[in-house]
Amino acid sequence: MTRDYKHAKKARDRRSTRRRRTDEASTPGWVWLLAGLIIGLLLAGVAYYKDLVPAAPTIVSAGDSKKTPAKTETKNTEAGSAEEAANKKPGFDFYEMLPSFEVVIPEKELDVRRDRERTPVREQGSYILQVGAFQKHADADRVKAKLALMGVESNIQKVSIDRQTWHRVRVGPIRDLDELNAMRAKLLDAGVEMLIIRSGA
């Protein structure tokens, strides 16, 4: 008996194709879509709930920040790192970050007075003479040049107050009271009005 193997292969292919189609049809696409949607909503709900629950407040006294936690050695490195994480006190970066902050103190809060009198200053401290404040740098530079012609060394300080840029023309700081009073007299003789600012003790 002879068999026709040519047509037997086609019959096998038809049967396997039918099997594949029935396997694919067993799980419709909308089921996968619904499952993905439910999983996504559950994850979003967990994340939302996690944000709603406030973290437990930690209270640290000033004395605790100076102490450094003692490290204990353990044979198991994983247990050791977990203990170190539990014993570690919160660190404060305030003293490292402080020098990078620039604080501009408004003129109202400084010891400022308009200098029109010829009475000498008698209080010890560091003083700055502010000759003017201008919104344009060119105006401030013009006043600085005028002072330079008088033999007075000044500088221009750029500050931002209430979202406006100001260029202050300042002389000082001057710590010697005799030098301060002589500088004031020189500027008043030239008709230059100024603010006298006591910047430190």
C-alpha positions as a printed NumPy array, in Angstrom:
array([[  0.   ,   0.   ,   0.   ],
       [  1.243,   3.303,  -0.959],
       [  0.439,   6.51 ,   0.785],
       [  0.245,   9.955,  -0.604],
       [  2.488,  11.955,   1.698],
       [  2.092,  15.127,  -0.336],
       [ -1.472,  15.734,   0.826],
       [ -0.861,  14.479,   4.384],
       [  1.337,  17.507,   5.15 ],
       [ -1.395,  19.915,   4.082],
       [ -3.918,  18.177,   6.334],
       [ -1.563,  18.493,   9.336],
       [ -1.065,  22.201,   8.609],
       [ -4.829,  22.759,   8.508],
       [ -5.313,  21.055,  11.869],
       [ -2.539,  23.082,  13.58 ],
       [ -3.931,  26.315,  12.127],
       [ -7.355,  25.504,  13.564],
       [ -5.789,  24.801,  16.96 ],
       [ -3.938,  28.15 ,  16.936],
       [ -7.101,  30.024,  16.044],
       [ -9.078,  28.419,  18.852],
       [ -6.274,  29.135,  21.382],
       [ -6.178,  32.797,  20.355],
       [ -9.929,  33.097,  20.494],
       [-10.08 ,  31.719,  24.039],
       [ -8.853,  35.041,  25.63 ],
       [-10.411,  38.042,  23.926],
       [ -8.534,  41.358,  23.778],
       [-11.08 ,  43.236,  25.898],
       [-10.263,  40.948,  28.818],
       [ -6.593,  41.938,  28.636],
       [ -7.585,  45.601,  28.352],
       [ -9.853,  45.336,  31.385],
       [ -7.173,  43.514,  33.411],
       [ -4.575,  46.179,  32.579],
       [ -7.009,  48.952,  33.462],
       [ -7.831,  47.389,  36.836],
       [ -4.157,  46.866,  37.699],
       [ -3.351,  50.454,  36.695],
       [ -6.198,  51.835,  38.814],
       [ -5.097,  49.774,  41.802],
       [ -1.524,  51.064,  41.533],
       [ -2.757,  54.655,  41.156],
       [ -5.022,  54.221,  44.198],
       [ -2.148,  52.914,  46.313],
       [  0.078,  55.824,  45.257],
       [ -2.7  ,  58.336,  45.991],
       [ -3.409,  56.817,  49.394],
       [  0.298,  56.786,  50.232],
       [  0.462,  60.55 ,  49.576],
       [ -2.606,  61.195,  51.755],
       [ -1.232,  59.458,  54.83 ],
       [  1.02 ,  61.927,  56.691],
       [  4.484,  60.765,  57.624],
       [  5.122,  60.235,  61.303],
       [  6.655,  63.431,  62.709],
       [ 10.146,  63.16 ,  64.091],
       [ 11.192,  65.329,  66.994],
       [ 14.865,  66.132,  67.331],
       [ 16.166,  68.197,  70.2  ],
       [ 19.138,  70.526,  69.851],
       [ 21.29 ,  68.306,  72.061],
       [ 20.762,  65.29 ,  69.815],
       [ 22.198,  67.001,  66.753],
       [ 25.641,  67.308,  68.353],
       [ 25.903,  63.626,  69.221],
       [ 27.128,  61.175,  66.629],
       [ 25.61 ,  57.699,  66.666],
       [ 27.925,  54.855,  67.648],
       [ 28.433,  52.28 ,  64.891],
       [ 28.223,  48.668,  65.908],
       [ 30.071,  45.992,  64.016],
       [ 28.114,  42.929,  63.035],
       [ 29.165,  39.824,  61.168],
       [ 26.306,  40.119,  58.717],
       [ 26.825,  43.215,  56.545],
       [ 23.154,  43.464,  55.603],
       [ 22.077,  43.486,  59.245],
       [ 24.826,  45.985,  60.032],
       [ 23.706,  48.411,  57.342],
       [ 20.089,  48.119,  58.522],
       [ 21.119,  48.919,  62.098],
       [ 23.203,  51.884,  60.947],
       [ 20.264,  53.237,  58.996],
       [ 18.046,  52.883,  62.068],
       [ 20.606,  54.505,  64.42 ],
       [ 21.511,  57.353,  62.08 ],
       [ 20.205,  60.704,  63.265],
       [ 18.975,  63.233,  60.725],
       [ 21.826,  65.434,  59.54 ],
       [ 21.587,  69.183,  59.314],
       [ 23.14 ,  70.928,  56.34 ],
       [ 22.229,  74.408,  57.579],
       [ 25.757,  75.454,  58.433],
       [ 27.042,  74.214,  55.079],
       [ 24.262,  75.915,  53.104],
       [ 24.254,  79.226,  54.997],
       [ 27.277,  80.839,  53.307],
       [ 25.711,  80.304,  49.872],
       [ 22.633,  82.372,  50.733],
       [ 22.739,  86.105,  50.158],
       [ 20.319,  88.056,  52.284],
       [ 19.575,  91.626,  51.331],
       [ 18.385,  93.583,  54.334],
       [ 15.95 ,  96.34 ,  53.399],
       [ 17.056,  99.865,  54.216],
       [ 14.187, 100.155,  56.72 ],
       [ 15.679,  97.494,  58.977],
       [ 19.226,  98.857,  59.023],
       [ 20.321, 101.724,  61.22 ],
       [ 19.989, 104.26 ,  58.404],
       [ 19.714, 108.024,  58.544],
       [ 20.113, 110.772,  55.992],
       [ 23.353, 112.629,  56.634],
       [ 22.838, 116.379,  56.298],
       [ 24.301, 117.508,  59.586],
       [ 27.914, 118.136,  60.388],
       [ 27.787, 116.53 ,  63.82 ],
       [ 30.494, 113.879,  64.054],
       [ 29.639, 110.215,  64.54 ],
       [ 30.707, 108.981,  67.978],
       [ 29.349, 105.397,  68.091],
       [ 31.926, 102.716,  67.324],
       [ 31.063, 100.377,  64.48 ],
       [ 31.418,  99.779,  60.788],
       [ 29.757, 102.4  ,  58.591],
       [ 28.844, 102.594,  54.924],
       [ 28.051, 105.856,  53.158],
       [ 25.471, 105.339,  50.415],
       [ 25.738, 108.178,  47.933],
       [ 22.895, 107.055,  45.678],
       [ 20.743, 104.246,  44.329],
       [ 19.904, 104.16 ,  40.631],
       [ 17.947, 101.827,  38.377],
       [ 20.344, 102.383,  35.473],
       [ 23.919, 101.229,  35.821],
       [ 25.107, 104.165,  33.707],
       [ 23.768, 106.657,  36.286],
       [ 25.51 , 104.808,  39.116],
       [ 28.726, 104.686,  37.1  ],
       [ 28.518, 108.442,  36.481],
       [ 28.279, 109.153,  40.24 ],
       [ 31.143, 106.743,  40.921],
       [ 33.294, 108.626,  38.39 ],
       [ 32.38 , 111.948,  40.039],
       [ 33.491, 110.56 ,  43.406],
       [ 36.719, 109.229,  41.879],
       [ 37.538, 112.739,  40.625],
       [ 37.136, 113.923,  44.229],
       [ 39.56 , 111.22 ,  45.391],
       [ 36.876, 109.06 ,  47.008],
       [ 36.956, 105.321,  46.332],
       [ 33.457, 103.858,  45.921],
       [ 31.813, 100.721,  44.622],
       [ 28.557,  99.811,  42.9  ],
       [ 26.38 ,  97.157,  44.497],
       [ 23.635,  95.559,  42.382],
       [ 20.567,  94.481,  44.386],
       [ 17.041,  93.358,  43.554],
       [ 14.246,  94.793,  45.696],
       [ 10.579,  94.111,  44.92 ],
       [ 11.527,  92.66 ,  41.512],
       [ 13.373,  95.842,  40.544],
       [ 17.113,  96.085,  40.033],
       [ 18.941,  98.881,  41.826],
       [ 22.575,  99.947,  41.59 ],
       [ 23.813, 101.408,  44.869],
       [ 26.869, 103.645,  44.956],
       [ 28.569, 103.102,  48.301],
       [ 31.689, 104.251,  50.108],
       [ 33.11 , 101.955,  52.743],
       [ 32.851, 100.081,  54.995],
       [ 34.755, 102.486,  57.233],
       [ 35.648, 101.453,  60.802],
       [ 37.79 , 104.409,  61.89 ],
       [ 35.56 , 107.225,  63.192],
       [ 38.046, 109.979,  62.305],
       [ 38.253, 108.719,  58.717],
       [ 34.449, 108.44 ,  58.572],
       [ 33.873, 111.983,  59.814],
       [ 36.513, 113.372,  57.418],
       [ 34.877, 111.537,  54.487],
       [ 31.449, 112.856,  55.455],
       [ 32.755, 116.421,  55.66 ],
       [ 34.435, 116.094,  52.253],
       [ 31.241, 114.814,  50.614],
       [ 29.024, 117.422,  52.313],
       [ 31.383, 120.216,  51.204],
       [ 31.026, 118.972,  47.609],
       [ 27.217, 119.051,  47.951],
       [ 26.827, 115.278,  47.879],
       [ 23.914, 113.949,  49.93 ],
       [ 24.311, 110.519,  51.431],
       [ 22.82 , 107.936,  53.731],
       [ 24.921, 106.781,  56.634],
       [ 24.419, 103.087,  57.362],
       [ 25.758, 101.423,  60.474],
       [ 26.417,  97.865,  59.359],
       [ 27.985,  96.32 ,  62.457],
       [ 29.317,  96.814,  65.966]])
